[in-house]
PDB file of C-alpha atoms in Angstrom:
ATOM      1  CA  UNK A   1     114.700 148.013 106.883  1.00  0.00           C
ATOM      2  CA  UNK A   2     115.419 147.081 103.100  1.00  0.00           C
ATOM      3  CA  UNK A   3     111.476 147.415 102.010  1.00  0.00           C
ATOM      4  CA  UNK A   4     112.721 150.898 100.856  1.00  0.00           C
ATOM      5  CA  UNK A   5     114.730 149.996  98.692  1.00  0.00           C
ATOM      6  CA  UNK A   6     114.025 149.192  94.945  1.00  0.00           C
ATOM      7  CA  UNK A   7     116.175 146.250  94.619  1.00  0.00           C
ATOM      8  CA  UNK A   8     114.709 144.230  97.631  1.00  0.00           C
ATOM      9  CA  UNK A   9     111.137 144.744  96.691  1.00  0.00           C
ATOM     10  CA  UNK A  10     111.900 143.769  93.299  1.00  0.00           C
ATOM     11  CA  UNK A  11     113.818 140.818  94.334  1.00  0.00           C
ATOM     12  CA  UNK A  12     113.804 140.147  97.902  1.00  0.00           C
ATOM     13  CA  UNK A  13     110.628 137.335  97.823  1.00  0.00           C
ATOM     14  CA  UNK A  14     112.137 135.452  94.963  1.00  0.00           C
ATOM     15  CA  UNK A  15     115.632 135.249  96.705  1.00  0.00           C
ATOM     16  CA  UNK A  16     113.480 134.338  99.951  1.00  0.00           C
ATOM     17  CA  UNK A  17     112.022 131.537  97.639  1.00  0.00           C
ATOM     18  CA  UNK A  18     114.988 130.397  96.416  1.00  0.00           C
ATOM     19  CA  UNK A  19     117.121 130.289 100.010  1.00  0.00           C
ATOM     20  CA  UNK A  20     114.640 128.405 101.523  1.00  0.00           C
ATOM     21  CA  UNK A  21     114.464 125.824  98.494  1.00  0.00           C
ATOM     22  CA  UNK A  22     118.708 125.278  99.119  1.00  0.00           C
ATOM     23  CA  UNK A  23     117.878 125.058 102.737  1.00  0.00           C
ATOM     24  CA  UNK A  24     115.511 122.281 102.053  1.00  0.00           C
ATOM     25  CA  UNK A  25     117.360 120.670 100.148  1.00  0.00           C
ATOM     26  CA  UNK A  26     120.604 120.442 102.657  1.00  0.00           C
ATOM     27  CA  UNK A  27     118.437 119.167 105.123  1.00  0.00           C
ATOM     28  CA  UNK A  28     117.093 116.326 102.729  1.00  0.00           C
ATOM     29  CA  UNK A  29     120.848 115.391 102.667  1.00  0.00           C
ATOM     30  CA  UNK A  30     121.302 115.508 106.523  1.00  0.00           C
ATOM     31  CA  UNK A  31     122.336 118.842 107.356  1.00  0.00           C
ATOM     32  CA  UNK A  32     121.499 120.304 110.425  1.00  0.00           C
ATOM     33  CA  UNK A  33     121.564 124.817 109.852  1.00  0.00           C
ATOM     34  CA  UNK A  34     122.091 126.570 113.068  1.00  0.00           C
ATOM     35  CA  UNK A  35     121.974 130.275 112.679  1.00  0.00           C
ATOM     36  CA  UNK A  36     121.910 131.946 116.323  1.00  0.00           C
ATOM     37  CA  UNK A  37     125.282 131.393 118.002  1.00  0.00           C
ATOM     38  CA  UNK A  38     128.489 132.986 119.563  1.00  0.00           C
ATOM     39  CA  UNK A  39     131.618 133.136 118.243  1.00  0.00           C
ATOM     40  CA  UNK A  40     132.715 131.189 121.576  1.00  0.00           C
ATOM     41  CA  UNK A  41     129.847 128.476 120.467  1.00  0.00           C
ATOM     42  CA  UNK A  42     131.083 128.402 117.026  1.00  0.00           C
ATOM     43  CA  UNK A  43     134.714 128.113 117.673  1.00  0.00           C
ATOM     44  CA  UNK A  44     133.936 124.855 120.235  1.00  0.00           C
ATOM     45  CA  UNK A  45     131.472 123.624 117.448  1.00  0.00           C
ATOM     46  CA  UNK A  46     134.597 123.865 114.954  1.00  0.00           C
ATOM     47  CA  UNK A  47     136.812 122.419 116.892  1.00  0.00           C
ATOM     48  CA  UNK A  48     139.469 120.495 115.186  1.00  0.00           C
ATOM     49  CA  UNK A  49     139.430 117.320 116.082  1.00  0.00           C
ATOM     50  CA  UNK A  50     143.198 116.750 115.568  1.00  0.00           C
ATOM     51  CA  UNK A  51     143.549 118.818 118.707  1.00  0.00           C
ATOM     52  CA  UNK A  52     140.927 117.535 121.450  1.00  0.00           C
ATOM     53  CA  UNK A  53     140.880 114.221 122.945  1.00  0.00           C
ATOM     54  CA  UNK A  54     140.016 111.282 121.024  1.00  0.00           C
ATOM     55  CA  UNK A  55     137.496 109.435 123.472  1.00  0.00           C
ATOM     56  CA  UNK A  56     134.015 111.477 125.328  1.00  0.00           C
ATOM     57  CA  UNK A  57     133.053 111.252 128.333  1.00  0.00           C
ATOM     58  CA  UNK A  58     131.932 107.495 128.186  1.00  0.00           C
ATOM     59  CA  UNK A  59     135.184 106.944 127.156  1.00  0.00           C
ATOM     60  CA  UNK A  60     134.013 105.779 123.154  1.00  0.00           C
ATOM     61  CA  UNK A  61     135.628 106.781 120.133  1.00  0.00           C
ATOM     62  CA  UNK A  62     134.372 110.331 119.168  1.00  0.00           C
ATOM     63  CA  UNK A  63     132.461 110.267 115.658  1.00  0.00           C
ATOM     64  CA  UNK A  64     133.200 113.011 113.510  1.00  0.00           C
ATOM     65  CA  UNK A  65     130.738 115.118 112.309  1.00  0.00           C
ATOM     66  CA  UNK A  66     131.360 117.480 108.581  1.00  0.00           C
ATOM     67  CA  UNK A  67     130.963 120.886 109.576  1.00  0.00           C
ATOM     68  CA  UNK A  68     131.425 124.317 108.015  1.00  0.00           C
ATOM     69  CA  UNK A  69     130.170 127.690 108.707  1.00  0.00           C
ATOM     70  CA  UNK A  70     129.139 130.549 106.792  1.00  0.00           C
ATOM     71  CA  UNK A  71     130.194 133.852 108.486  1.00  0.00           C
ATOM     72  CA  UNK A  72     129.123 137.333 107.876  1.00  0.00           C
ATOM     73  CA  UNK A  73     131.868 139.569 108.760  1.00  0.00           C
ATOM     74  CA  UNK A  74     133.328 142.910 108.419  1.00  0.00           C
ATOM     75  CA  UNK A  75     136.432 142.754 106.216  1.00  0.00           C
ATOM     76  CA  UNK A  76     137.481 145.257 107.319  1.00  0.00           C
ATOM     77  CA  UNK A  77     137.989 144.802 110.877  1.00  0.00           C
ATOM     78  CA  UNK A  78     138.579 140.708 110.058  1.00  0.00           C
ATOM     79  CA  UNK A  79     142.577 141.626 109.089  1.00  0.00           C
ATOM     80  CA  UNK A  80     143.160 145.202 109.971  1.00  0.00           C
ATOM     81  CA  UNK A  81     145.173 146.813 106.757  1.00  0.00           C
ATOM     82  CA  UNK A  82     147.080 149.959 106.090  1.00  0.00           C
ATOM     83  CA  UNK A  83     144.708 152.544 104.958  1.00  0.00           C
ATOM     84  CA  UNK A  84     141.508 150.957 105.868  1.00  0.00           C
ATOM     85  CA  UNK A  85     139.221 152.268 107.977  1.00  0.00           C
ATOM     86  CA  UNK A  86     138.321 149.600 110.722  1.00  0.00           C
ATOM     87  CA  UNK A  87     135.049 151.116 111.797  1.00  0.00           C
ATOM     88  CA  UNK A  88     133.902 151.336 108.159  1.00  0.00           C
ATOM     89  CA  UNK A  89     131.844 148.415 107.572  1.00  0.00           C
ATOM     90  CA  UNK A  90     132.348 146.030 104.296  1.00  0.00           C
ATOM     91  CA  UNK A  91     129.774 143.436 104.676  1.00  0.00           C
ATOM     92  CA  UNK A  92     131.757 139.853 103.510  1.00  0.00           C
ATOM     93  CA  UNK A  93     131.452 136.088 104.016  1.00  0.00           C
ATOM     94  CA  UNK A  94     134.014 134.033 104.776  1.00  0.00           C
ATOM     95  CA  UNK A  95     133.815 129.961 104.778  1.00  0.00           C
ATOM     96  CA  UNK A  96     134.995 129.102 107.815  1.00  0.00           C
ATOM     97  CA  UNK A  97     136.267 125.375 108.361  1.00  0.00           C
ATOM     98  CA  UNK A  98     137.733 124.488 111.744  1.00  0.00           C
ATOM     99  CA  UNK A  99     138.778 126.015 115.003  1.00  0.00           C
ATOM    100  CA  UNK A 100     141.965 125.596 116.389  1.00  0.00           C
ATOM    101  CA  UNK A 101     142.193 125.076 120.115  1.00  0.00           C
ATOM    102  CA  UNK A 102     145.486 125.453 120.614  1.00  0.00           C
ATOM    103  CA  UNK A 103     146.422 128.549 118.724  1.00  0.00           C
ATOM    104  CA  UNK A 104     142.838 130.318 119.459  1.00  0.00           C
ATOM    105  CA  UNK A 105     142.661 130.598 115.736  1.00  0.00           C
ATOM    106  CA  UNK A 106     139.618 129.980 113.403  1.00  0.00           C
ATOM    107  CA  UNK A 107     140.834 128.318 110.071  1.00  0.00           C
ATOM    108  CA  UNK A 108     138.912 129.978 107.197  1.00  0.00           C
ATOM    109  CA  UNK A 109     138.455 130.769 103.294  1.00  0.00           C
ATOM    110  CA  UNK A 110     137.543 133.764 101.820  1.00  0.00           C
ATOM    111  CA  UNK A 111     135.650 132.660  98.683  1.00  0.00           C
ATOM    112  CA  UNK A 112     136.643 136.364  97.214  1.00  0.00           C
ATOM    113  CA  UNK A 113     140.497 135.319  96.701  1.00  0.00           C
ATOM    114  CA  UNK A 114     141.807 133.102  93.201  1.00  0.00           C
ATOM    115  CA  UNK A 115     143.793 130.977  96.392  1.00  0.00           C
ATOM    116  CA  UNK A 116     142.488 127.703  98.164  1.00  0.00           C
ATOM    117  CA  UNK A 117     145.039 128.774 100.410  1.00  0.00           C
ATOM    118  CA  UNK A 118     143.685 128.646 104.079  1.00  0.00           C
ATOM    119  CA  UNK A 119     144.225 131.651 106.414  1.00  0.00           C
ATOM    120  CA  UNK A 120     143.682 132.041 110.058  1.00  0.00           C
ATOM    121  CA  UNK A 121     142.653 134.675 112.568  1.00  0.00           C
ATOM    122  CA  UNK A 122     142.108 134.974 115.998  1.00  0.00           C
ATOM    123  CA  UNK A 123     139.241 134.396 118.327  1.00  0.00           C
ATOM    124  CA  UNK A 124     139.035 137.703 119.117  1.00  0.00           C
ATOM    125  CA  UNK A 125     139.236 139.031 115.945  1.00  0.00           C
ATOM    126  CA  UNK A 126     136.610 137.003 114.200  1.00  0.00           C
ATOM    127  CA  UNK A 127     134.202 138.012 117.244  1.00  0.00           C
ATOM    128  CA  UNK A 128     135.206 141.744 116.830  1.00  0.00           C
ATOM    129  CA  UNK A 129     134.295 141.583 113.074  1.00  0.00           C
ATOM    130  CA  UNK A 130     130.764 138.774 113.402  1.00  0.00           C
ATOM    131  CA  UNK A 131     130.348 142.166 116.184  1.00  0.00           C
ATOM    132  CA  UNK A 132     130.576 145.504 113.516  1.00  0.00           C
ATOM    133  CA  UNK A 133     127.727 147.107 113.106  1.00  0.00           C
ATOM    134  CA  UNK A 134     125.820 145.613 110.114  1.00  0.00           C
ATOM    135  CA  UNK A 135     126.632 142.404 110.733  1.00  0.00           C
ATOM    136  CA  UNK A 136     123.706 141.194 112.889  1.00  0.00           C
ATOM    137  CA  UNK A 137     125.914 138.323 114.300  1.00  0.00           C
ATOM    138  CA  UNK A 138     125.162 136.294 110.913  1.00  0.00           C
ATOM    139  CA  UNK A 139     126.147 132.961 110.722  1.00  0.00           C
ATOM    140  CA  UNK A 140     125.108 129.592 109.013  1.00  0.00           C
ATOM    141  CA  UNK A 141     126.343 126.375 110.778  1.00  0.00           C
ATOM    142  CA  UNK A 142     125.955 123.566 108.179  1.00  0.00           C
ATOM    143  CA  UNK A 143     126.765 119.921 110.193  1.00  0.00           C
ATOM    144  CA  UNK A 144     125.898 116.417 109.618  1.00  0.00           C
ATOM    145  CA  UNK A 145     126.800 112.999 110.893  1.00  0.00           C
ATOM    146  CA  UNK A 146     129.785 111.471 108.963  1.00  0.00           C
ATOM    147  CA  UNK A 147     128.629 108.868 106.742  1.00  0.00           C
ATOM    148  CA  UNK A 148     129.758 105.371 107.882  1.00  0.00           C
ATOM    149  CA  UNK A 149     130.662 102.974 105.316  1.00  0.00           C
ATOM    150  CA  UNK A 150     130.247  99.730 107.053  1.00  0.00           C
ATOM    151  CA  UNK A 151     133.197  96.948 106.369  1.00  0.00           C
ATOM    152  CA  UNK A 152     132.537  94.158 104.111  1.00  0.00           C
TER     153      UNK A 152
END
């Protein structure tokens, strides 16, 4: 679809080169990427742990794992605004660090604003805007094992 386009055939095997080289590199450090999933899937993968229960189903401690994801989203349609077209898409990423259980609310960053401030949005918003047209459900799961530091 982009091969048209001056920029991408310019620059589009270099940036390939030079994605895949970051994604080797996470998984030397003991990231796992996941890239095909629901919004349902993520938001159960990003569950908060403050908010399930604190033993599985053998009844052991749960470990927790560092997780983030990397969303592709329409801004647009993410937080409706005044004067903003909904349908119009505005391709945008958004750092998305837990899911809320409780609330039905994804807790996210959006790497665009000067804040560190955390916002939140609804399940059904953030599948409404992974959904817009142009989208192509994007998403980058990044997960690994906590580290355990063993007691001396």
């Amino acid at each position: 679809v982009h091969g048209d386009i001056s920029w991408y055939r310019e620059h589009l095997e270099k940036d390939r080169e030079r994605v895949n080289s970051k994604f080797f590199l996470a998984e030397q450090n003991s990231w796992r990427i996941d890239d095909a999933i629901s919004t349902e899937e993520l938001a159960e993968a990003l569950a908060d742990k403050r908010y399930l229960p604190k033993y599985d189903d053998k009844g052991r401690e749960g470990e927790d794992d560092e997780k983030v994801a990397i969303v592709l989203v329409n801004i647009n349609n993410l937080i409706p605004r005044a004067g903003i077209d909904q349908d119009k898409y505005s391709g945008h990423y958004v750092l998305v660090l837990s899911y809320d259980p409780r609330s039905e609310e994804f807790i996210y960053l959006d790497p665009s604003k000067a804040t560190s401030a955390t916002k939140r949005v609804s399940l059904e918003s953030m599948s409404r805007s992974r959904e817009s047209p142009g989208t192509d459900h994007d998403v980058i799961l990044c997960w690994r094992k906590a580290l355990i530091i063993p007691k001396v």
